[in-house]
Amino acid sequence: MAQKYAPYGLWESPITADAISQDSVGLTAIFVDPVTKDTYCIEQRASEGGRCVVMSNKTQKEVFGKDFNARTRVHEYGGGAAIAYNGTVYSSNFMDFRIYAAKDGNIKPVTPEDPNKLYRYADFCVHPVHTDLLVAILEDHTNDTPRTVRNSLCVVNSSAATVTSLVSTEDAEVEFYAAPTFSPSGDKLAWQFWKHPDMPWEGGQIYVADVHYNSNTHTLSLSNTKLVAGEANNISACYPLWASNDKLLFTSDESKFANLWEYTRACTKPVLSSVMQQDFCMPSWTLDNYSFALLDENGTKAICVAWRAGRSVLYVVDIATGSYVEIKAESFDFVVVNNVSRLSDYTFVFTGLQSNAPGAAMLCTLTGPSFVPNFQVLRSTASASAAPFPEGIISLPTPLEFKAAGDKTVYAVYYAPNNPAYAGSSIPGEKPPCVLGVHGGPTGLETQHLNWQKQYFTSRGYAWLDVNYSGSSCYGRAYVERLQGNWGITDVSDCIGAIQSPQISSLIDTKRTAIRGGSAGGFTTLAAISLDSSAASKVKFFASATNSYGISNMELFAEDTHKFELMYIIKLLGGTKEEIPKVWHDRSPVYFSANIKTPLLVLQGNDDAVVPPAQSWTIIDGIIKSKGHVEAHFFDGEQHGWRTSGTLKKAIEFEREWYEKSMVRPTVAT
């Protein structure tokens, strides 16, 4: 069939909002029963209101009932919702916040009734000897304000359905816990700890303690608690995993890159013989997302995921010698590898994302002295009911580097307009409009995996540009720390610099660029089009903008957000409101709404506890009073991000229509 021509941004595409949202499934976790070796996945299904479902790979059936939602709101972002041990699957239930146990079709609650949903549980580990005892994070919302929520470690007695405290202090209101893990014998427990104002990737610390069992009360207690790694504010240690009863593995960024380390009674030291300038983990926004696992029972080798040029790479690390071998194979085309877990000797599972295919839960077996990989799909996120899209319609990522202010390197990923039905524009000399995506966090990373929302736009003749601005993760600690004290300044200038860079400006119509982002990315979007400090605010540098649940008022955010991020803003802005009141004012877009000349679309969930709806209402009111151009849509039942099919569809269509109205059709008409 002959290719067609049409203006960029107005191409017809088979990638519809219905096709994206209708059967949208995400794999949030994969985990292994260490005794039975059965594997399980957690699927998030948009068609079921975002319900998370534990699926057994063995039976290919749901483990819990149709009214069960395997999700937790610990730290609001959750993770670590389920584990399996010796045929029993334990999971938090989002419907009533209790933990349930399922075995052989029998399901029962193992925590007390909680009609007011005061207690949240996550990140479980089972004692290897007394297997009805679990250690878990307990988040107590009895006093439900960001400054009074209390975090601790608890013991769940699954036989008696009781909960007792294990690690708790008088400072529980400013403390956090993650990743409790028993040694193989059950004689020791390790966990991660941090407290305000740190985030776990800033000053996470690893503790180890001796475990004692009381046979009279059937309870556990700890003694000889010892800090073994990490330092508040300076060194982050994360993801503890026992290699043996005497050796604990974890990641530490003491070298300014998060490499693999080990702790024994003799010493704490790096596993690798020399520093590797790659991060071996992502920031732990969610719980239990391990990036490494043991490959043998003796704990002598580990499979590790590291980040290089914005994508995952695999290494087999010899823990004894500190040497490593990269797994290079044509069959390994995953740009994101998460949730790594050991299955058996030299066999592991993970969730993987590709640039040109849907994500999947994967099984990998390594053979021979050179560790030749064999990959097997356990479960795919590809829709079984949707018609396949035409071959060649996917726009593949092109990683880019450009120089920002101070001759600093900044990273971006470019997606060209692409649709096999079109040869280009019908307008001579036209360059495509561009959507600039700003990731959230801000300590996050926009990866190169297949995202159908991006393809929705590229298949219609838009270019798409993701900017991993200064402060993004997986490029080392120094890159993250570029943003400290500079949030709303450096991220904005990097986004502007990306559009102005020769690599990008030669490819796109720089006068028809939309900036868009959610959460922290929404803040950067608002900052770019409003703040006096932004070079893009008064000249309408961006032709259009979309803010999804973004921050507009720093003081309001510090008062209303959840406990996990309550103090995050202090480092990002460079001090407290009392210390630097002018900075807090000058970085709040709500006070500069009169500057906004760029048409703005606002999308917000009405149940968002991270960035509450007031953040959107205040900026909308300011724009209206200044007679600016704004459109807003609020979604009932949605929290921080879209989970339901209906919202996913509406959000995509609202955004496309907004760009067509504000920067595509007016240009075509002239």
XYZ file of C-alpha atoms in Angstrom:
670
model
C 0.000 0.000 0.000
C 1.290 3.438 -0.945
C 2.327 5.625 1.951
C 0.338 8.773 2.705
C 1.245 12.329 3.640
C -0.445 14.450 6.292
C 0.602 17.232 8.676
C 2.677 16.056 11.602
C 0.507 15.534 14.663
C -2.561 14.673 12.580
C -1.679 11.252 11.262
C -4.292 8.557 11.745
C -3.124 5.745 14.007
C -4.402 2.303 14.995
C -2.927 2.864 18.470
C -6.062 4.169 20.136
C -6.748 5.156 23.728
C -9.190 2.235 23.894
C -6.517 -0.204 22.749
C -4.057 1.096 25.339
C -6.413 1.234 28.301
C -8.879 -1.592 27.764
C -6.679 -4.547 28.605
C -3.812 -2.688 30.245
C -1.895 -5.040 32.535
C 1.251 -4.276 34.468
C 3.493 -6.773 36.224
C 4.343 -5.190 39.555
C 6.265 -8.134 41.034
C 7.421 -11.718 40.643
C 8.426 -13.855 43.614
C 9.512 -17.410 44.345
C 8.553 -19.862 47.072
C 12.046 -20.825 48.318
C 10.827 -24.260 49.463
C 8.480 -25.465 46.696
C 10.192 -23.372 43.952
C 6.800 -22.256 42.631
C 6.702 -18.767 41.138
C 4.011 -16.117 41.418
C 3.342 -12.790 39.691
C 1.350 -9.757 40.745
C -0.646 -8.251 37.886
C -2.249 -4.813 37.990
C -5.365 -4.842 35.812
C -6.765 -1.508 34.629
C -9.944 -3.199 33.428
C -10.654 -4.223 37.023
C -10.197 -0.780 38.521
C -6.445 -1.254 38.928
C -6.864 -4.368 41.070
C -3.625 -6.237 41.815
C -3.888 -9.987 41.375
C -1.530 -12.734 42.621
C -1.208 -15.311 39.827
C 0.306 -18.766 40.286
C 2.610 -19.773 37.445
C 1.953 -23.428 38.302
C -1.851 -23.317 38.121
C -2.212 -20.189 35.956
C -4.983 -19.134 38.334
C -5.561 -16.414 40.893
C -4.370 -17.354 44.374
C -6.924 -15.184 46.161
C -10.555 -14.359 45.394
C -11.992 -11.929 42.875
C -12.592 -9.339 45.588
C -8.968 -9.434 46.754
C -6.534 -6.634 45.876
C -2.899 -7.625 46.546
C -1.625 -4.152 47.256
C -0.354 -2.185 50.234
C -0.184 1.535 50.972
C 2.881 1.436 53.205
C 4.874 4.576 52.279
C 1.850 5.229 49.980
C 3.785 3.810 47.018
C 3.588 0.267 48.369
C 5.476 -2.728 47.025
C 6.347 -5.852 48.977
C 2.681 -6.840 49.103
C 3.123 -10.623 48.905
C 5.506 -13.537 49.448
C 5.303 -17.336 49.383
C 6.800 -19.921 51.720
C 6.344 -23.720 51.665
C 3.120 -23.591 49.698
C 1.547 -20.697 51.601
C 1.132 -17.315 49.943
C 0.886 -14.297 52.230
C -0.493 -11.017 50.906
C -1.755 -7.676 52.107
C -5.277 -6.925 50.968
C -5.958 -3.356 49.898
C -9.653 -3.846 50.622
C -9.265 -4.135 54.408
C -5.471 -3.708 54.960
C -5.180 -7.146 56.636
C -2.661 -9.852 55.709
C -4.127 -13.098 54.367
C -2.625 -16.560 53.937
C -3.638 -18.885 51.092
C -2.761 -22.575 50.871
C -4.402 -25.348 48.880
C -7.393 -23.147 48.167
C -7.934 -22.191 51.808
C -7.715 -18.467 52.558
C -7.672 -16.935 56.011
C -6.717 -13.588 57.597
C -3.596 -13.706 59.774
C -3.785 -10.223 61.291
C -6.528 -8.885 63.566
C -9.644 -7.170 62.268
C -9.032 -3.517 61.501
C -12.355 -1.870 60.602
C -10.876 1.627 60.523
C -7.878 0.597 58.386
C -5.366 1.991 60.852
C -2.577 -0.534 60.258
C -0.697 -1.197 57.044
C 1.666 -4.137 56.483
C 4.300 -4.840 53.820
C 7.662 -6.438 53.029
C 7.268 -9.790 54.799
C 9.841 -12.427 55.645
C 9.111 -15.856 57.142
C 11.220 -17.298 59.943
C 12.899 -20.385 58.430
C 12.340 -22.538 61.537
C 9.172 -21.164 63.136
C 7.416 -20.737 59.829
C 4.148 -19.362 61.159
C 6.013 -16.255 62.348
C 6.546 -13.413 59.875
C 8.404 -10.165 60.285
C 6.835 -7.219 58.465
C 6.814 -3.449 58.267
C 3.966 -2.039 60.348
C 2.749 1.454 59.517
C 0.405 2.736 62.226
C -2.096 5.408 61.152
C -3.932 5.661 64.482
C -2.909 9.329 64.496
C -3.333 9.821 60.785
C -1.314 12.923 59.949
C 2.027 12.980 58.084
C 3.838 13.934 61.296
C 2.215 11.334 63.552
C 2.222 8.114 61.464
C 4.460 5.569 63.224
C 6.635 2.993 61.443
C 8.161 -0.116 63.006
C 8.935 -3.787 62.473
C 6.474 -6.297 63.871
C 6.014 -10.056 64.209
C 2.866 -11.573 62.738
C 1.811 -14.883 64.275
C -0.123 -16.395 61.397
C -1.491 -19.242 63.531
C -2.989 -16.995 66.198
C -3.628 -13.965 63.950
C -1.789 -11.679 66.344
C 0.745 -8.891 65.877
C 3.518 -7.975 68.330
C 6.183 -5.299 68.160
C 9.753 -6.272 67.247
C 11.643 -3.031 66.502
C 10.076 0.239 67.568
C 11.375 3.423 69.182
C 10.028 6.621 70.666
C 11.002 8.330 67.396
C 8.769 6.099 65.253
C 7.067 9.176 63.830
C 10.243 10.133 61.937
C 11.570 6.631 61.235
C 11.230 4.121 58.406
C 12.019 0.437 57.898
C 12.379 -1.801 54.860
C 13.676 -5.160 53.664
C 13.660 -7.299 56.834
C 15.384 -10.600 56.041
C 16.322 -13.640 58.127
C 19.633 -15.454 57.814
C 19.230 -19.043 56.535
C 19.299 -20.423 60.105
C 16.945 -17.758 61.416
C 19.469 -16.712 64.067
C 19.940 -13.227 62.636
C 17.755 -10.532 61.126
C 18.891 -7.717 58.847
C 16.884 -4.700 57.771
C 17.154 -1.221 56.294
C 16.452 1.866 58.388
C 16.369 5.604 57.751
C 14.792 8.655 59.301
C 13.772 12.161 58.363
C 15.016 14.166 56.557
C 16.635 11.364 54.527
C 15.082 9.317 51.771
C 16.226 5.669 51.642
C 18.593 6.361 48.727
C 20.194 9.272 50.602
C 20.999 7.828 54.026
C 19.647 4.300 54.240
C 21.377 2.184 56.899
C 21.637 -1.586 57.306
C 21.231 -3.107 60.759
C 21.838 -6.689 61.901
C 20.635 -8.259 65.158
C 20.586 -11.660 66.851
C 17.181 -13.360 66.884
C 15.836 -15.159 69.956
C 12.827 -17.457 70.067
C 10.717 -17.802 73.221
C 9.051 -21.225 73.186
C 6.708 -20.309 76.044
C 5.194 -17.327 74.283
C 5.988 -18.362 70.688
C 7.460 -14.936 69.996
C 10.692 -13.456 68.679
C 12.982 -10.836 70.179
C 16.259 -9.228 69.143
C 19.557 -8.406 70.823
C 23.001 -7.069 69.865
C 21.594 -4.741 67.238
C 24.455 -3.391 65.147
C 24.755 -0.793 62.402
C 26.808 -2.428 59.642
C 26.492 -0.062 56.662
C 25.216 3.324 55.581
C 25.433 6.767 57.101
C 22.654 9.304 57.577
C 22.695 11.973 54.859
C 25.918 10.717 53.241
C 25.911 7.001 52.340
C 22.948 4.902 51.289
C 22.959 1.156 51.965
C 19.990 -0.795 50.620
C 18.603 -4.246 49.816
C 20.143 -6.599 52.416
C 20.326 -10.267 51.356
C 22.011 -13.099 53.234
C 24.546 -15.080 51.175
C 25.089 -17.409 54.153
C 24.641 -17.366 57.915
C 27.826 -15.323 58.167
C 27.722 -13.066 55.124
C 25.248 -10.339 54.219
C 25.128 -8.698 50.784
C 23.710 -5.238 50.099
C 24.210 -2.218 47.867
C 26.112 0.855 49.040
C 26.932 4.116 47.284
C 29.928 4.893 49.494
C 31.970 5.143 46.272
C 29.307 7.502 44.807
C 27.961 4.585 42.772
C 25.656 1.959 44.278
C 27.837 -1.156 44.016
C 27.509 -4.549 45.694
C 28.994 -4.808 49.215
C 29.267 -7.504 51.886
C 29.237 -7.614 55.667
C 30.810 -10.330 57.810
C 31.850 -10.229 61.449
C 35.374 -9.578 60.231
C 34.672 -6.545 58.065
C 32.395 -4.601 55.747
C 33.824 -4.163 52.252
C 32.965 -3.867 48.555
C 32.427 -7.138 46.722
C 33.908 -5.877 43.456
C 37.673 -5.631 43.254
C 37.386 -2.053 41.952
C 34.655 0.570 41.854
C 32.265 0.172 38.964
C 30.819 3.481 37.777
C 27.359 1.998 37.393
C 24.483 1.822 39.875
C 23.477 -1.690 40.923
C 20.016 -0.630 42.073
C 17.289 1.921 41.494
C 16.048 4.260 44.247
C 13.599 2.368 46.448
C 10.396 4.278 45.833
C 8.622 0.957 46.263
C 9.482 -1.946 48.536
C 11.124 -5.277 47.708
C 12.403 -4.455 44.217
C 15.708 -6.318 44.437
C 18.219 -5.971 41.605
C 20.372 -8.969 42.531
C 19.999 -12.564 43.687
C 22.210 -15.502 44.587
C 22.927 -18.054 41.893
C 24.033 -20.966 44.081
C 23.191 -22.371 47.510
C 26.652 -21.590 48.847
C 26.284 -17.914 48.057
C 29.461 -17.684 45.999
C 27.968 -16.047 42.907
C 25.216 -13.521 42.305
C 23.286 -12.262 39.308
C 23.256 -8.462 39.396
C 21.440 -5.791 37.419
C 23.348 -2.562 36.824
C 22.486 0.577 34.885
C 24.539 1.753 31.929
C 23.462 4.521 29.550
C 19.963 4.454 30.998
C 19.264 0.750 30.549
C 19.773 -2.486 32.468
C 22.763 -4.768 32.011
C 23.314 -8.163 33.655
C 26.453 -9.343 35.441
C 27.421 -12.569 37.125
C 29.504 -11.496 40.105
C 31.947 -13.857 41.837
C 31.554 -12.812 45.467
C 34.793 -14.447 46.586
C 37.106 -12.930 43.959
C 35.276 -9.703 43.163
C 35.337 -10.450 39.446
C 32.341 -10.210 37.135
C 31.182 -11.311 33.701
C 28.601 -9.428 31.650
C 25.775 -11.511 30.203
C 25.866 -10.587 26.554
C 23.390 -12.280 24.263
C 21.127 -11.279 21.415
C 18.273 -12.838 23.354
C 18.794 -10.347 26.170
C 17.008 -7.270 24.852
C 15.488 -6.014 28.090
C 16.075 -2.353 28.827
C 14.605 -2.634 32.345
C 15.077 -5.600 34.692
C 13.304 -5.566 38.051
C 12.308 -7.929 40.868
C 15.239 -10.327 40.528
C 14.790 -13.514 42.572
C 16.613 -16.840 42.774
C 14.742 -19.975 41.692
C 17.459 -22.644 41.820
C 21.137 -23.027 40.981
C 21.972 -20.621 38.139
C 18.278 -20.037 37.491
C 16.480 -16.824 38.379
C 13.316 -14.920 37.562
C 12.660 -11.243 36.922
C 10.217 -8.811 35.378
C 11.575 -7.369 32.162
C 10.653 -4.497 29.882
C 11.728 -4.129 26.246
C 11.762 -1.245 23.792
C 9.901 -3.089 21.060
C 7.622 -5.573 22.836
C 5.352 -5.815 25.873
C 6.828 -6.550 29.288
C 6.971 -10.030 30.739
C 7.802 -12.139 33.746
C 10.896 -14.072 32.727
C 12.835 -17.180 33.701
C 16.565 -17.266 32.928
C 18.888 -20.253 33.172
C 22.666 -19.810 32.885
C 24.750 -22.710 31.600
C 28.435 -23.452 31.203
C 31.531 -21.568 32.337
C 30.594 -18.552 30.205
C 27.056 -18.405 31.665
C 25.138 -18.697 28.408
C 21.600 -17.452 29.112
C 18.361 -19.093 28.103
C 15.286 -16.909 28.539
C 11.740 -18.178 28.891
C 8.556 -16.108 29.123
C 6.487 -17.043 32.158
C 3.815 -14.401 31.770
C 3.384 -11.562 29.268
C 1.583 -8.248 29.594
C 0.509 -8.473 25.944
C -3.253 -8.312 25.560
C -4.854 -11.561 24.466
C -7.933 -9.843 23.056
C -6.554 -6.772 21.279
C -5.730 -6.896 17.580
C -1.988 -6.614 16.879
C -0.665 -3.261 15.735
C 0.936 -3.038 12.274
C 4.528 -4.162 11.976
C 6.982 -1.306 12.095
C 4.761 1.118 13.974
C 6.900 1.235 17.122
C 9.245 4.198 17.384
C 12.465 2.958 18.964
C 14.398 5.010 21.537
C 17.556 6.913 20.646
C 19.627 7.751 23.759
C 21.283 11.172 23.592
C 23.714 13.247 25.614
C 23.984 17.015 25.509
C 25.875 19.709 27.357
C 24.013 21.884 29.849
C 25.096 24.941 31.822
C 28.564 24.555 33.296
C 29.509 22.083 30.554
C 27.710 19.309 32.419
C 26.448 16.260 30.568
C 22.680 15.652 30.642
C 20.885 12.588 29.301
C 17.802 12.304 27.113
C 15.947 9.773 24.968
C 14.422 10.711 21.613
C 11.566 8.984 19.763
C 11.000 10.052 16.156
C 7.559 10.247 14.520
C 6.887 6.832 13.067
C 3.968 5.212 11.266
C 4.419 2.819 8.331
C 1.310 4.260 6.687
C 2.937 7.695 6.348
C 5.976 8.903 4.435
C 6.016 12.309 6.109
C 4.213 15.620 6.218
C 2.032 17.064 3.511
C 3.343 20.519 4.427
C 6.662 21.234 2.680
C 9.540 21.721 5.092
C 7.448 21.025 8.180
C 9.198 19.641 11.246
C 7.223 17.608 13.769
C 5.821 19.010 16.997
C 7.439 17.497 20.073
C 6.189 16.295 23.452
C 8.842 16.689 26.149
C 8.275 14.209 28.996
C 9.477 15.070 32.504
C 9.678 12.070 34.828
C 8.553 12.115 38.442
C 10.496 11.655 41.625
C 12.396 13.863 41.037
C 14.909 11.126 41.991
C 13.700 8.864 39.208
C 14.563 7.722 35.706
C 12.626 7.698 32.467
C 13.643 4.370 30.979
C 13.664 3.223 27.367
C 10.947 0.584 27.659
C 7.940 0.372 25.348
C 5.323 2.850 26.528
C 2.168 2.796 24.443
C 1.250 6.327 25.440
C 4.432 7.598 23.809
C 3.717 5.433 20.745
C 0.191 6.857 20.664
C 1.775 10.233 19.936
C 4.718 9.181 17.736
C 2.366 7.170 15.512
C 0.358 10.384 14.995
C 3.399 12.314 13.803
C 4.729 13.780 17.034
C 8.311 13.516 18.191
C 8.753 12.581 21.854
C 11.693 13.548 24.059
C 12.351 12.243 27.583
C 14.844 14.276 29.600
C 16.683 12.583 32.456
C 17.586 15.929 33.945
C 20.204 16.567 36.631
C 18.889 14.812 39.722
C 17.778 11.676 37.892
C 18.804 8.284 39.209
C 21.020 5.500 37.842
C 23.849 7.813 36.773
C 25.568 7.876 40.166
C 25.064 9.806 43.392
C 26.781 12.972 42.150
C 24.272 13.241 39.291
C 21.387 12.895 41.764
C 22.895 15.522 44.075
C 23.064 18.111 41.295
C 19.433 18.870 42.116
C 19.941 19.480 45.848
C 18.960 23.077 46.498
C 18.190 23.516 42.797
C 14.786 21.882 42.299
C 12.768 24.053 39.938
C 15.965 25.585 38.543
C 18.328 22.922 37.200
C 15.616 20.516 36.066
C 13.873 23.333 34.201
C 17.074 24.607 32.551
C 17.993 21.054 31.497
C 14.604 20.630 29.804
C 14.959 23.937 27.995
C 18.550 23.074 27.111
C 17.473 19.758 25.633
C 15.117 21.461 23.183
C 17.787 24.028 22.281
C 20.561 21.452 21.832
C 21.753 20.929 18.254
C 20.869 17.227 18.415
C 17.192 17.968 19.076
C 16.558 21.399 17.553
C 17.560 20.057 14.148
C 14.886 17.362 14.343
C 11.795 19.116 15.702
C 9.781 22.315 15.448
C 11.051 24.045 18.589
C 8.137 26.499 18.485
C 5.685 23.601 18.796
C 6.951 21.780 21.858
C 4.698 20.682 24.707
C 6.089 20.011 28.166
C 4.307 17.465 30.313
C 4.846 15.537 33.535
C 3.235 14.013 36.584
C 3.928 14.529 40.290
C 7.452 15.986 40.535
C 7.415 16.084 36.727
C 4.219 18.091 36.984
C 6.022 20.550 39.239
C 8.865 20.942 36.723
C 6.253 21.517 34.030
C 4.576 24.242 36.080
C 7.932 25.746 37.088
C 9.068 25.926 33.469
C 6.040 27.919 32.336
C 5.638 30.134 35.405
C 8.641 30.883 37.624
C 10.534 34.150 37.199
C 13.743 32.082 37.191
C 12.632 30.084 34.127
C 13.783 31.253 30.715
C 10.595 29.725 29.315
C 7.979 31.505 31.411
C 7.552 34.949 29.881
C 8.287 34.195 26.232
C 5.968 31.200 25.826
C 8.892 28.937 25.002
C 6.587 25.924 25.268
C 3.533 25.966 23.033
C 1.494 23.732 25.335
C 1.718 21.951 28.677
C 0.114 19.156 30.691
C 0.407 18.951 34.459
C -0.757 15.708 36.059
C -1.038 15.878 39.878
C 1.939 18.248 40.104
C 3.069 20.450 42.995
C 2.221 24.138 42.749
C 2.692 25.311 46.341
C 5.759 24.182 48.280
C 4.453 25.213 51.697
C 1.155 23.428 51.126
C 2.966 20.329 49.890
C 5.159 20.235 53.011
C 2.049 20.380 55.168
C -0.246 18.012 53.279
C 1.868 15.304 51.668
C 2.395 11.861 53.181
C 5.021 10.897 55.753
C 7.437 9.215 53.321
C 8.163 12.450 51.405
C 7.451 14.921 54.191
C 11.057 16.139 54.490
C 12.218 15.304 50.941
C 11.535 18.840 49.828
C 13.983 20.360 52.343
C 17.076 19.031 50.587
C 15.629 19.688 47.149
C 15.062 23.351 47.963
C 18.165 23.754 50.125
C 16.633 24.349 53.549
C 13.462 24.663 55.608
C 10.771 27.254 55.021
C 11.990 29.110 58.096
C 15.598 29.113 56.873
C 14.962 30.165 53.257
C 11.400 31.563 52.992
C 12.150 33.428 49.761
C 13.297 30.255 47.998
C 10.132 28.422 49.073
C 8.066 31.299 47.693
C 10.067 31.701 44.491
C 9.872 27.981 43.650
C 6.078 27.814 44.101
C 4.374 28.188 40.704
C 1.106 29.229 42.341
C 2.596 32.656 43.099
C 3.597 33.158 39.474
C 0.451 32.039 37.680
C 0.206 35.470 36.047
C 3.380 34.581 34.115
C 1.775 31.562 32.485
C 1.286 32.256 28.794
C 1.422 28.588 27.796
C -1.978 26.851 27.519
C -2.147 24.399 30.425
C -4.055 21.137 30.840
C -4.424 19.902 34.437
C -5.250 16.264 35.321
C -5.735 15.258 38.963
C -6.964 12.325 41.060
C -9.448 13.318 43.749
C -8.125 10.726 46.219
C -4.432 11.614 45.850
C -2.707 11.607 49.262
C 0.759 12.338 47.856
C -0.104 15.509 45.948
C -3.616 16.399 47.141
C -6.134 18.062 44.779
C -5.658 21.448 46.455
C -2.324 21.687 44.624
C -4.159 21.672 41.302
C -7.059 23.866 42.367
C -4.782 26.678 43.533
C -2.848 26.918 40.267
C -6.072 26.694 38.242
C -7.622 29.538 40.233
C -4.524 31.675 39.728
C -4.526 31.163 35.969
C -8.226 31.943 35.695
C -7.785 35.166 37.694
C -4.955 36.143 35.349
C -7.172 35.344 32.334
C -4.840 32.578 31.213
C -5.739 29.500 29.198
C -6.373 26.414 31.352
C -8.479 23.274 31.205
C -8.814 20.789 34.077
C -10.190 17.310 34.702
C -10.496 15.656 38.114
C -11.006 11.895 38.473
C -12.960 10.327 41.321
C -11.462 7.196 42.855
C -7.981 7.858 41.460
C -4.963 8.357 43.677
C -1.380 9.246 42.676
C -1.406 8.034 39.077
C -4.054 6.382 36.925
C -5.137 2.816 37.623
C -8.519 2.351 35.937
C -9.198 1.828 32.241
C -11.685 4.674 32.103
C -9.252 7.210 33.508
C -6.345 5.969 31.385
C -8.430 6.411 28.248
C -9.738 9.845 29.164
C -6.324 11.154 30.213
C -4.709 10.092 26.927
C -7.486 11.575 24.804
C -7.651 14.814 26.785
C -3.923 15.292 26.286
C -3.991 14.639 22.536
C -6.970 16.946 22.044
C -5.203 19.630 24.078
C -2.083 19.544 21.919
C -4.133 19.543 18.732
C -6.081 22.608 19.891
C -3.155 24.528 21.330
C -0.244 23.870 18.973
C -1.022 21.597 16.016
C -4.213 22.678 14.278
C -3.648 26.454 14.644
C -0.312 26.077 12.851
C -1.777 23.861 10.134
C -4.600 26.345 9.576
C -2.156 29.143 8.886
